[in-house]
Every structure is written in C-alpha cells, then in structure tokens.
GROMACS .gro file of C-alpha atoms in nm:
model
  424
    1UNK     CA    1  -1.180  -0.151   3.354
    2UNK     CA    2  -1.010   0.045   3.078
    3UNK     CA    3  -0.875   0.290   3.334
    4UNK     CA    4  -0.722   0.004   3.532
    5UNK     CA    5  -0.564  -0.143   3.218
    6UNK     CA    6  -0.409   0.193   3.129
    7UNK     CA    7  -0.280   0.230   3.483
    8UNK     CA    8  -0.131  -0.120   3.478
    9UNK     CA    9   0.049  -0.052   3.148
   10UNK     CA   10   0.196   0.276   3.270
   11UNK     CA   11   0.289   0.151   3.622
   12UNK     CA   12   0.411  -0.210   3.586
   13UNK     CA   13   0.627  -0.201   3.901
   14UNK     CA   14   0.335  -0.081   4.114
   15UNK     CA   15   0.119  -0.358   3.971
   16UNK     CA   16   0.381  -0.621   4.055
   17UNK     CA   17   0.416  -0.482   4.407
   18UNK     CA   18   0.040  -0.507   4.453
   19UNK     CA   19   0.046  -0.865   4.324
   20UNK     CA   20   0.333  -0.951   4.560
   21UNK     CA   21   0.138  -0.810   4.854
   22UNK     CA   22  -0.167  -1.016   4.758
   23UNK     CA   23   0.043  -1.333   4.732
   24UNK     CA   24   0.199  -1.259   5.072
   25UNK     CA   25  -0.143  -1.221   5.234
   26UNK     CA   26  -0.261  -1.548   5.078
   27UNK     CA   27   0.048  -1.734   5.198
   28UNK     CA   28   0.017  -1.596   5.551
   29UNK     CA   29  -0.353  -1.679   5.562
   30UNK     CA   30  -0.287  -2.030   5.428
   31UNK     CA   31  -0.023  -2.093   5.691
   32UNK     CA   32  -0.292  -2.073   5.964
   33UNK     CA   33  -0.518  -2.331   5.798
   34UNK     CA   34  -0.493  -2.702   5.870
   35UNK     CA   35  -0.619  -2.904   5.573
   36UNK     CA   36  -0.652  -3.215   5.787
   37UNK     CA   37  -0.917  -3.096   6.028
   38UNK     CA   38  -1.196  -3.306   6.182
   39UNK     CA   39  -1.404  -3.495   5.927
   40UNK     CA   40  -1.175  -3.380   5.642
   41UNK     CA   41  -1.253  -3.011   5.678
   42UNK     CA   42  -1.018  -2.714   5.684
   43UNK     CA   43  -0.961  -2.591   6.037
   44UNK     CA   44  -0.880  -2.222   6.073
   45UNK     CA   45  -0.628  -2.135   6.342
   46UNK     CA   46  -0.542  -2.498   6.411
   47UNK     CA   47  -0.173  -2.428   6.346
   48UNK     CA   48   0.068  -2.135   6.361
   49UNK     CA   49   0.367  -2.073   6.128
   50UNK     CA   50   0.710  -2.042   6.279
   51UNK     CA   51   0.944  -1.747   6.235
   52UNK     CA   52   1.148  -1.912   5.953
   53UNK     CA   53   0.833  -1.973   5.750
   54UNK     CA   54   0.726  -1.611   5.789
   55UNK     CA   55   1.069  -1.492   5.677
   56UNK     CA   56   1.064  -1.726   5.375
   57UNK     CA   57   0.716  -1.605   5.279
   58UNK     CA   58   0.831  -1.243   5.303
   59UNK     CA   59   1.140  -1.313   5.089
   60UNK     CA   60   0.938  -1.498   4.825
   61UNK     CA   61   0.680  -1.220   4.801
   62UNK     CA   62   0.952  -0.952   4.784
   63UNK     CA   63   1.117  -1.133   4.492
   64UNK     CA   64   0.790  -1.118   4.294
   65UNK     CA   65   0.814  -0.738   4.276
   66UNK     CA   66   1.092  -0.783   4.015
   67UNK     CA   67   0.930  -1.067   3.820
   68UNK     CA   68   0.904  -0.866   3.494
   69UNK     CA   69   1.264  -0.740   3.502
   70UNK     CA   70   1.434  -1.075   3.574
   71UNK     CA   71   1.180  -1.359   3.553
   72UNK     CA   72   1.436  -1.643   3.561
   73UNK     CA   73   1.623  -1.495   3.860
   74UNK     CA   74   1.295  -1.443   4.045
   75UNK     CA   75   1.196  -1.804   3.972
   76UNK     CA   76   1.529  -1.925   4.106
   77UNK     CA   77   1.492  -1.717   4.423
   78UNK     CA   78   1.133  -1.823   4.492
   79UNK     CA   79   1.218  -2.186   4.419
   80UNK     CA   80   1.506  -2.167   4.667
   81UNK     CA   81   1.292  -2.035   4.954
   82UNK     CA   82   1.022  -2.290   4.861
   83UNK     CA   83   1.274  -2.578   4.880
   84UNK     CA   84   1.386  -2.460   5.222
   85UNK     CA   85   1.025  -2.446   5.345
   86UNK     CA   86   0.935  -2.786   5.192
   87UNK     CA   87   1.234  -2.950   5.361
   88UNK     CA   88   1.211  -2.787   5.705
   89UNK     CA   89   0.859  -2.657   5.756
   90UNK     CA   90   0.646  -2.852   6.003
   91UNK     CA   91   0.370  -2.756   5.976
   92UNK     CA   92   0.444  -2.654   5.617
   93UNK     CA   93   0.354  -2.299   5.502
   94UNK     CA   94   0.245  -2.239   5.137
   95UNK     CA   95   0.567  -2.061   5.038
   96UNK     CA   96   0.558  -2.254   4.708
   97UNK     CA   97   0.281  -2.017   4.593
   98UNK     CA   98   0.549  -1.755   4.512
   99UNK     CA   99   0.734  -2.007   4.294
  100UNK     CA  100   0.409  -2.089   4.110
  101UNK     CA  101   0.354  -1.720   4.026
  102UNK     CA  102   0.718  -1.683   3.917
  103UNK     CA  103   0.690  -1.991   3.692
  104UNK     CA  104   0.378  -1.844   3.530
  105UNK     CA  105   0.572  -1.522   3.459
  106UNK     CA  106   0.860  -1.713   3.299
  107UNK     CA  107   0.623  -1.910   3.074
  108UNK     CA  108   0.436  -1.593   2.970
  109UNK     CA  109   0.751  -1.393   2.888
  110UNK     CA  110   0.977  -1.651   2.718
  111UNK     CA  111   0.947  -1.897   2.431
  112UNK     CA  112   0.795  -2.243   2.447
  113UNK     CA  113   1.121  -2.446   2.460
  114UNK     CA  114   1.240  -2.240   2.755
  115UNK     CA  115   0.903  -2.290   2.924
  116UNK     CA  116   0.928  -2.667   2.880
  117UNK     CA  117   1.281  -2.687   3.017
  118UNK     CA  118   1.232  -2.449   3.310
  119UNK     CA  119   0.885  -2.583   3.390
  120UNK     CA  120   0.991  -2.948   3.400
  121UNK     CA  121   1.299  -2.862   3.609
  122UNK     CA  122   1.092  -2.660   3.859
  123UNK     CA  123   0.823  -2.932   3.885
  124UNK     CA  124   1.086  -3.201   3.938
  125UNK     CA  125   1.285  -3.010   4.200
  126UNK     CA  126   0.989  -2.884   4.405
  127UNK     CA  127   0.792  -3.208   4.390
  128UNK     CA  128   1.099  -3.422   4.456
  129UNK     CA  129   1.200  -3.220   4.761
  130UNK     CA  130   0.844  -3.224   4.893
  131UNK     CA  131   0.813  -3.603   4.850
  132UNK     CA  132   1.152  -3.721   4.968
  133UNK     CA  133   1.289  -3.447   5.199
  134UNK     CA  134   0.977  -3.316   5.368
  135UNK     CA  135   0.810  -3.433   5.686
  136UNK     CA  136   0.500  -3.569   5.507
  137UNK     CA  137   0.476  -3.909   5.332
  138UNK     CA  138   0.571  -3.900   4.964
  139UNK     CA  139   0.219  -3.993   4.859
  140UNK     CA  140   0.063  -3.704   5.050
  141UNK     CA  141  -0.195  -3.495   4.864
  142UNK     CA  142  -0.001  -3.181   4.947
  143UNK     CA  143   0.301  -3.317   4.759
  144UNK     CA  144   0.090  -3.408   4.456
  145UNK     CA  145  -0.072  -3.063   4.470
  146UNK     CA  146   0.270  -2.904   4.422
  147UNK     CA  147   0.314  -3.104   4.099
  148UNK     CA  148  -0.031  -3.001   3.977
  149UNK     CA  149   0.004  -2.631   4.058
  150UNK     CA  150   0.346  -2.595   3.896
  151UNK     CA  151   0.223  -2.774   3.583
  152UNK     CA  152  -0.086  -2.554   3.558
  153UNK     CA  153   0.124  -2.240   3.607
  154UNK     CA  154   0.353  -2.333   3.317
  155UNK     CA  155   0.056  -2.422   3.091
  156UNK     CA  156  -0.133  -2.102   3.177
  157UNK     CA  157   0.174  -1.887   3.113
  158UNK     CA  158   0.234  -2.051   2.777
  159UNK     CA  159  -0.130  -1.994   2.680
  160UNK     CA  160  -0.104  -1.627   2.772
  161UNK     CA  161   0.214  -1.590   2.566
  162UNK     CA  162   0.052  -1.759   2.266
  163UNK     CA  163  -0.249  -1.532   2.294
  164UNK     CA  164  -0.031  -1.222   2.304
  165UNK     CA  165   0.167  -1.341   2.001
  166UNK     CA  166  -0.157  -1.408   1.811
  167UNK     CA  167  -0.298  -1.063   1.888
  168UNK     CA  168   0.032  -0.899   1.793
  169UNK     CA  169   0.038  -1.086   1.461
  170UNK     CA  170  -0.321  -0.980   1.387
  171UNK     CA  171  -0.237  -0.617   1.465
  172UNK     CA  172   0.077  -0.622   1.250
  173UNK     CA  173  -0.115  -0.780   0.962
  174UNK     CA  174  -0.383  -0.512   0.987
  175UNK     CA  175  -0.122  -0.233   0.996
  176UNK     CA  176   0.061  -0.385   0.699
  177UNK     CA  177  -0.266  -0.410   0.505
  178UNK     CA  178  -0.343  -0.047   0.587
  179UNK     CA  179   0.001   0.061   0.467
  180UNK     CA  180  -0.047  -0.141   0.148
  181UNK     CA  181  -0.383   0.025   0.085
  182UNK     CA  182  -0.232   0.370   0.139
  183UNK     CA  183   0.058   0.295  -0.094
  184UNK     CA  184  -0.181   0.162  -0.357
  185UNK     CA  185  -0.395   0.474  -0.325
  186UNK     CA  186  -0.089   0.697  -0.364
  187UNK     CA  187   0.024   0.498  -0.667
  188UNK     CA  188  -0.317   0.528  -0.831
  189UNK     CA  189  -0.325   0.901  -0.763
  190UNK     CA  190   0.021   0.942  -0.918
  191UNK     CA  191  -0.080   0.741  -1.224
  192UNK     CA  192  -0.400   0.940  -1.265
  193UNK     CA  193  -0.210   1.268  -1.236
  194UNK     CA  194   0.034   1.146  -1.501
  195UNK     CA  195  -0.252   1.050  -1.733
  196UNK     CA  196  -0.428   1.383  -1.691
  197UNK     CA  197  -0.100   1.571  -1.744
  198UNK     CA  198  -0.041   1.373  -2.063
  199UNK     CA  199  -0.390   1.451  -2.190
  200UNK     CA  200  -0.352   1.819  -2.108
  201UNK     CA  201  -0.021   1.827  -2.294
  202UNK     CA  202  -0.176   1.666  -2.600
  203UNK     CA  203  -0.469   1.909  -2.605
  204UNK     CA  204  -0.276   2.225  -2.527
  205UNK     CA  205   0.024   2.156  -2.751
  206UNK     CA  206  -0.194   2.076  -3.052
  207UNK     CA  207  -0.437   2.365  -3.033
  208UNK     CA  208  -0.191   2.629  -2.918
  209UNK     CA  209   0.038   2.539  -3.209
  210UNK     CA  210  -0.252   2.588  -3.450
  211UNK     CA  211  -0.352   2.915  -3.285
  212UNK     CA  212   0.007   3.038  -3.308
  213UNK     CA  213   0.036   2.957  -3.678
  214UNK     CA  214  -0.299   3.109  -3.770
  215UNK     CA  215  -0.231   3.419  -3.563
  216UNK     CA  216   0.100   3.460  -3.743
  217UNK     CA  217  -0.072   3.427  -4.079
  218UNK     CA  218  -0.336   3.684  -3.979
  219UNK     CA  219  -0.071   3.932  -3.866
  220UNK     CA  220   0.127   3.884  -4.189
  221UNK     CA  221  -0.163   3.947  -4.431
  222UNK     CA  222  -0.371   4.187  -4.220
  223UNK     CA  223  -0.286   4.496  -4.430
  224UNK     CA  224  -0.266   4.348  -4.779
  225UNK     CA  225  -0.528   4.070  -4.772
  226UNK     CA  226  -0.785   4.134  -4.496
  227UNK     CA  227  -1.013   3.856  -4.622
  228UNK     CA  228  -0.742   3.593  -4.567
  229UNK     CA  229  -0.663   3.748  -4.230
  230UNK     CA  230  -1.028   3.723  -4.134
  231UNK     CA  231  -1.032   3.358  -4.236
  232UNK     CA  232  -0.718   3.289  -4.029
  233UNK     CA  233  -0.874   3.456  -3.726
  234UNK     CA  234  -1.181   3.236  -3.772
  235UNK     CA  235  -0.955   2.930  -3.757
  236UNK     CA  236  -0.797   3.073  -3.442
  237UNK     CA  237  -1.142   3.106  -3.286
  238UNK     CA  238  -1.236   2.748  -3.381
  239UNK     CA  239  -0.909   2.607  -3.250
  240UNK     CA  240  -0.941   2.796  -2.923
  241UNK     CA  241  -1.304   2.685  -2.880
  242UNK     CA  242  -1.203   2.323  -2.942
  243UNK     CA  243  -0.914   2.355  -2.696
  244UNK     CA  244  -1.145   2.493  -2.429
  245UNK     CA  245  -1.392   2.210  -2.483
  246UNK     CA  246  -1.129   1.939  -2.448
  247UNK     CA  247  -0.976   2.111  -2.148
  248UNK     CA  248  -1.318   2.126  -1.986
  249UNK     CA  249  -1.368   1.755  -2.050
  250UNK     CA  250  -1.026   1.668  -1.907
  251UNK     CA  251  -1.059   1.889  -1.600
  252UNK     CA  252  -1.407   1.747  -1.544
  253UNK     CA  253  -1.238   1.420  -1.447
  254UNK     CA  254  -1.108   1.594  -1.136
  255UNK     CA  255  -1.451   1.682  -1.004
  256UNK     CA  256  -1.566   1.518  -0.684
  257UNK     CA  257  -1.902   1.378  -0.586
  258UNK     CA  258  -2.160   1.653  -0.566
  259UNK     CA  259  -1.989   1.875  -0.823
  260UNK     CA  260  -2.171   1.959  -1.149
  261UNK     CA  261  -2.169   1.672  -1.391
  262UNK     CA  262  -1.879   1.648  -1.633
  263UNK     CA  263  -1.940   1.675  -2.008
  264UNK     CA  264  -2.092   1.361  -2.155
  265UNK     CA  265  -1.950   1.391  -2.506
  266UNK     CA  266  -1.763   1.082  -2.630
  267UNK     CA  267  -1.385   1.060  -2.624
  268UNK     CA  268  -1.206   1.154  -2.947
  269UNK     CA  269  -1.112   0.871  -3.179
  270UNK     CA  270  -1.016   0.794  -3.535
  271UNK     CA  271  -1.369   0.880  -3.645
  272UNK     CA  272  -1.259   1.242  -3.594
  273UNK     CA  273  -0.936   1.199  -3.790
  274UNK     CA  274  -1.065   1.399  -4.088
  275UNK     CA  275  -1.159   1.693  -3.866
  276UNK     CA  276  -0.815   1.677  -3.705
  277UNK     CA  277  -0.637   1.675  -4.038
  278UNK     CA  278  -0.850   1.966  -4.165
  279UNK     CA  279  -0.731   2.185  -3.878
  280UNK     CA  280  -0.371   2.128  -3.984
  281UNK     CA  281  -0.453   2.186  -4.349
  282UNK     CA  282  -0.614   2.517  -4.261
  283UNK     CA  283  -0.296   2.605  -4.072
  284UNK     CA  284  -0.093   2.556  -4.391
  285UNK     CA  285   0.039   2.201  -4.341
  286UNK     CA  286  -0.040   1.969  -4.636
  287UNK     CA  287  -0.147   1.632  -4.496
  288UNK     CA  288  -0.227   1.317  -4.690
  289UNK     CA  289  -0.428   1.042  -4.520
  290UNK     CA  290  -0.435   0.674  -4.610
  291UNK     CA  291  -0.681   0.457  -4.424
  292UNK     CA  292  -0.918   0.173  -4.497
  293UNK     CA  293  -1.281   0.258  -4.555
  294UNK     CA  294  -1.542   0.099  -4.330
  295UNK     CA  295  -1.274  -0.036  -4.096
  296UNK     CA  296  -1.400  -0.222  -3.785
  297UNK     CA  297  -1.444  -0.011  -3.476
  298UNK     CA  298  -1.156  -0.014  -3.231
  299UNK     CA  299  -1.181  -0.047  -2.852
  300UNK     CA  300  -1.224   0.288  -2.681
  301UNK     CA  301  -0.877   0.295  -2.523
  302UNK     CA  302  -0.703   0.194  -2.847
  303UNK     CA  303  -0.909   0.441  -3.051
  304UNK     CA  304  -0.818   0.726  -2.817
  305UNK     CA  305  -0.447   0.634  -2.815
  306UNK     CA  306  -0.438   0.616  -3.197
  307UNK     CA  307  -0.601   0.959  -3.224
  308UNK     CA  308  -0.359   1.113  -2.974
  309UNK     CA  309  -0.056   0.966  -3.152
  310UNK     CA  310  -0.162   1.120  -3.483
  311UNK     CA  311  -0.248   1.449  -3.313
  312UNK     CA  312   0.085   1.478  -3.134
  313UNK     CA  313   0.289   1.367  -3.435
  314UNK     CA  314   0.123   1.625  -3.664
  315UNK     CA  315   0.167   1.892  -3.397
  316UNK     CA  316   0.539   1.818  -3.391
  317UNK     CA  317   0.554   1.841  -3.769
  318UNK     CA  318   0.373   2.177  -3.757
  319UNK     CA  319   0.608   2.309  -3.491
  320UNK     CA  320   0.944   2.172  -3.601
  321UNK     CA  321   0.948   2.044  -3.957
  322UNK     CA  322   0.967   2.383  -4.125
  323UNK     CA  323   0.737   2.596  -4.346
  324UNK     CA  324   0.761   2.371  -4.654
  325UNK     CA  325   0.701   2.041  -4.477
  326UNK     CA  326   0.439   1.790  -4.580
  327UNK     CA  327   0.296   1.507  -4.373
  328UNK     CA  328   0.156   1.165  -4.450
  329UNK     CA  329  -0.070   0.972  -4.212
  330UNK     CA  330  -0.138   0.600  -4.250
  331UNK     CA  331  -0.378   0.392  -4.040
  332UNK     CA  332  -0.373   0.023  -4.132
  333UNK     CA  333  -0.514  -0.290  -3.968
  334UNK     CA  334  -0.250  -0.566  -3.976
  335UNK     CA  335  -0.382  -0.886  -3.824
  336UNK     CA  336  -0.475  -0.827  -3.460
  337UNK     CA  337  -0.297  -0.489  -3.455
  338UNK     CA  338  -0.357  -0.140  -3.585
  339UNK     CA  339  -0.050   0.042  -3.714
  340UNK     CA  340  -0.027   0.421  -3.725
  341UNK     CA  341   0.248   0.587  -3.926
  342UNK     CA  342   0.313   0.961  -3.954
  343UNK     CA  343   0.586   1.079  -4.195
  344UNK     CA  344   0.716   1.423  -4.279
  345UNK     CA  345   0.981   1.558  -4.515
  346UNK     CA  346   1.125   1.814  -4.276
  347UNK     CA  347   1.494   1.853  -4.187
  348UNK     CA  348   1.479   1.550  -3.951
  349UNK     CA  349   1.779   1.508  -3.725
  350UNK     CA  350   1.961   1.808  -3.869
  351UNK     CA  351   1.731   2.051  -3.684
  352UNK     CA  352   1.684   2.107  -3.313
  353UNK     CA  353   1.339   1.948  -3.294
  354UNK     CA  354   1.181   1.995  -2.955
  355UNK     CA  355   0.996   1.663  -2.976
  356UNK     CA  356   1.205   1.513  -3.257
  357UNK     CA  357   1.512   1.383  -3.074
  358UNK     CA  358   1.825   1.285  -3.252
  359UNK     CA  359   1.797   0.946  -3.087
  360UNK     CA  360   1.463   0.759  -3.076
  361UNK     CA  361   1.483   0.682  -2.706
  362UNK     CA  362   1.554   1.037  -2.590
  363UNK     CA  363   1.270   1.259  -2.473
  364UNK     CA  364   1.384   1.559  -2.682
  365UNK     CA  365   1.665   1.802  -2.704
  366UNK     CA  366   1.460   2.090  -2.580
  367UNK     CA  367   1.278   1.913  -2.306
  368UNK     CA  368   0.966   1.824  -2.509
  369UNK     CA  369   0.729   1.562  -2.373
  370UNK     CA  370   0.536   1.472  -2.688
  371UNK     CA  371   0.722   1.154  -2.775
  372UNK     CA  372   0.733   1.055  -2.408
  373UNK     CA  373   0.357   1.095  -2.380
  374UNK     CA  374   0.295   0.895  -2.699
  375UNK     CA  375   0.524   0.617  -2.583
  376UNK     CA  376   0.347   0.602  -2.244
  377UNK     CA  377   0.007   0.577  -2.411
  378UNK     CA  378   0.116   0.301  -2.646
  379UNK     CA  379   0.304   0.108  -2.378
  380UNK     CA  380   0.002   0.123  -2.149
  381UNK     CA  381  -0.189  -0.074  -2.414
  382UNK     CA  382   0.093  -0.332  -2.455
  383UNK     CA  383   0.191  -0.175  -2.786
  384UNK     CA  384   0.517  -0.044  -2.932
  385UNK     CA  385   0.625   0.294  -3.066
  386UNK     CA  386   0.932   0.391  -3.266
  387UNK     CA  387   1.026   0.744  -3.363
  388UNK     CA  388   1.333   0.879  -3.536
  389UNK     CA  389   1.478   1.056  -3.841
  390UNK     CA  390   1.412   0.912  -4.185
  391UNK     CA  391   1.685   0.824  -4.428
  392UNK     CA  392   1.720   1.118  -4.664
  393UNK     CA  393   1.549   1.368  -4.434
  394UNK     CA  394   1.232   1.399  -4.242
  395UNK     CA  395   1.095   1.218  -3.941
  396UNK     CA  396   0.893   0.901  -3.887
  397UNK     CA  397   0.659   0.803  -3.604
  398UNK     CA  398   0.532   0.445  -3.608
  399UNK     CA  399   0.298   0.298  -3.346
  400UNK     CA  400   0.163  -0.057  -3.319
  401UNK     CA  401  -0.145  -0.098  -3.102
  402UNK     CA  402  -0.290  -0.444  -3.032
  403UNK     CA  403  -0.668  -0.448  -3.047
  404UNK     CA  404  -0.713  -0.763  -2.840
  405UNK     CA  405  -0.399  -0.776  -2.627
  406UNK     CA  406  -0.380  -0.739  -2.251
  407UNK     CA  407  -0.440  -0.382  -2.145
  408UNK     CA  408  -0.377  -0.411  -1.770
  409UNK     CA  409  -0.189  -0.082  -1.766
  410UNK     CA  410  -0.440   0.103  -1.983
  411UNK     CA  411  -0.639   0.397  -1.858
  412UNK     CA  412  -1.007   0.454  -1.922
  413UNK     CA  413  -1.098   0.668  -2.218
  414UNK     CA  414  -1.175   1.034  -2.171
  415UNK     CA  415  -1.523   1.170  -2.104
  416UNK     CA  416  -1.790   0.921  -2.012
  417UNK     CA  417  -1.737   0.677  -2.297
  418UNK     CA  418  -1.566   0.433  -2.062
  419UNK     CA  419  -1.814   0.150  -2.035
  420UNK     CA  420  -1.671  -0.041  -2.330
  421UNK     CA  421  -1.420  -0.302  -2.229
  422UNK     CA  422  -1.070  -0.211  -2.343
  423UNK     CA  423  -0.992  -0.571  -2.424
  424UNK     CA  424  -1.282  -0.641  -2.661
   0.00000   0.00000   0.00000
C-alpha cells in the first residue's frame, strides 16, 4: 500500500491515465446494460451503443487524463460531451460518469465557494438537459440519478479537500511546535553558557588578581625578608587552591548523566564575606565591613549575587584603584531589599580602570566584563546596579537586590544548594 502511494505521488499523470482508462471501461460496459429489463432486472447485452456515444465516451475519458492540471477546463469538456449524449443518445450511454469524476476533482482542488458555484451549475445543466432535452420522461429515475451523482461528487470532493487541509494544518502546527522547542532549547543553552562564563570570570578574576599581588610581594621581599615572602607564597597557595575548588564546582555543572558526581558543597554567600575580605586584607588592601549582626538569611540566588558583587567590586579595587587605596563594604537590609555598597578612594575616573568605566553604563575602557557581569546578575533578580566615579575621587558600586521580588530571569545557585526557592 505504501509503495502504491509513493508511486502515485511521483507519477500523477500515470495515475490519472489509469483512472481515465478505468472510467472508460465502466462507461463502455454500462452502455451495454439495459436497466429496464424483465421484472425490473438489469439485462446485459440488451442494447448496443452507437458510434457517437462511443466517441463521446472516448473524449470524456481522454479529458480526465488532465484533470489535475486544468480541473475546470476538464469539467467543462466532460460536461459538454455529457450534454451531447444526454440530448441525443437513445439508448443513452453513461457518458456523464466522466463529468462526475471531473466535478469531484474540482471540489477536491478548489475552495468551498467555487465548489458550490461550479457544483450547482453542473447539477442544473446536466439534470436540466436530461429532463427536458432527452428522450426519456423528465421524471425518469435515470434523470434523477444524474442529480444525485453530481451532488455526491461535489460533496465527496469537498470532504476530501477539508480532510487534506486539516492534515496539513496539524502537520504545520507540529512543525512549528518543534521549531519553537528547538529555539527554546538553543536560548536556554545560550543563557546557561552566559551564566557559566560570568561565574568563571568572577572566580578567575578574583583569585588570579590575589595571586598576582601576593606573587609580586613575594618577589619584592624574597632577599631581604624571607619570612614575609614565605607568608605571601602561602597566601598564593591558598588563593590558588580556592580558585581550583570553585572552578571545579562551576565546571561540574557541565557534566552529563553518568559522569562522576559534581561537588556537593554549598554555593558561596554572604556568610563567607569575612573570609573573602580577609583574602584581600592579606593581599595588602585595607577593607572595612559594615553589616548587621544576625541578619535574616537571604534566598540562595540573592545571597550568591550579593557575594559575587562584593567579590568583583573588591577585585576591581585591587586591580585598578592603586597601591594606597582603601575599600569600604556595606551590606544593609532596607525594607524588602538588601543594598550592597562598595567604595574606594582610588583615582576614580582619572585613571584607565579596566572595569571602572568613565561612564556608568559603559562596559569598561579596556574591555573588562566585571561591571557587565555584576549588572547581569542583579538584573536577573529584578534588582538595580549603579557604578561610577565618586565626587572627590574614588569609585562607588551600589546594588539593590529585592529579597521577595519576581526572579523569573534568575539562575539557580551554584553547586547543589539549589532546592531553596529563589522567591522565598
């Protein structure tokens, strides 16, 4: 069956020629049958078609070969030969069968209004000629049969067209849904890649900056003060170990099913703020912290974003604010929000800060991505971030994170500490 369907789709003209031959055989066979035989039976061979009827049957069947290419023209041609047969044939041959097939083709290949107009016109012309111009009485069953067959052909063709349109709509809807799913999957992959890139930037920029500073200190005092150099190298080792741990946790998010389990340590948050500040203090950056004691716990996503903002802001101070800079960190709960402020007394807009742009909305003169990453984190939680030079020198980073606002664009926290709802 499937093989025949494939053949029919690839050879439509051959299929129509086969159909035309079948219709011709049926018409010729029907022309030898007398429906008014003894006792109301059909008598085979009781009548013989004349030459004109045979020619009309041949013309009608030949026209059906082109029914797909020009359905209306084929209907007109088959209707014309049928009218001639209905008006002159005695006994009458079933030439009208070709017109019935042509009417079905028109109804199946055009719209419904065209089917109504063409169908009613064909029914009226063929039935009217059969009733009032043919040799049989107008009330003859053969005349009424013409009306019935033409009506059924139009209805069947319209049903086939509706079925095809329905199947096509279902297929298009399924293809559109598949495209939507693929686009959504690509969008989610892009967002996840952006999130992981942002996390990697935060981890690498912070720890590498500390390693660089401590390594410079160790190299500077190696000959004169070996004890201080040893202490600086110890800080380098701790910073590198911490960087490797966070990188392992971040890269573990990329593992697939069946890979070794990712680390199960909790995501960093403000509970680790003191440890973060100590690393900068050991690197030579004085940092003062102001925060409320016994503050309520923050949602995991907000806690992680707050920690990353402080981390990135202090990293920028360490990298760009100069050797004599000092930093101040403030974490305050204001109503339903938590506000994070990081200040420094560096040169501010007068220096070429990589992540300290001269304008708050620019990503950085040297192509830095720190402020951009912070702004993306805060915006994902429906918060706001401002960053820019301070009046009188220095730089200011201020972030407002809602603790109970909508977080539809937020990402899950790092590690496995993701079960807590980000909106609680």
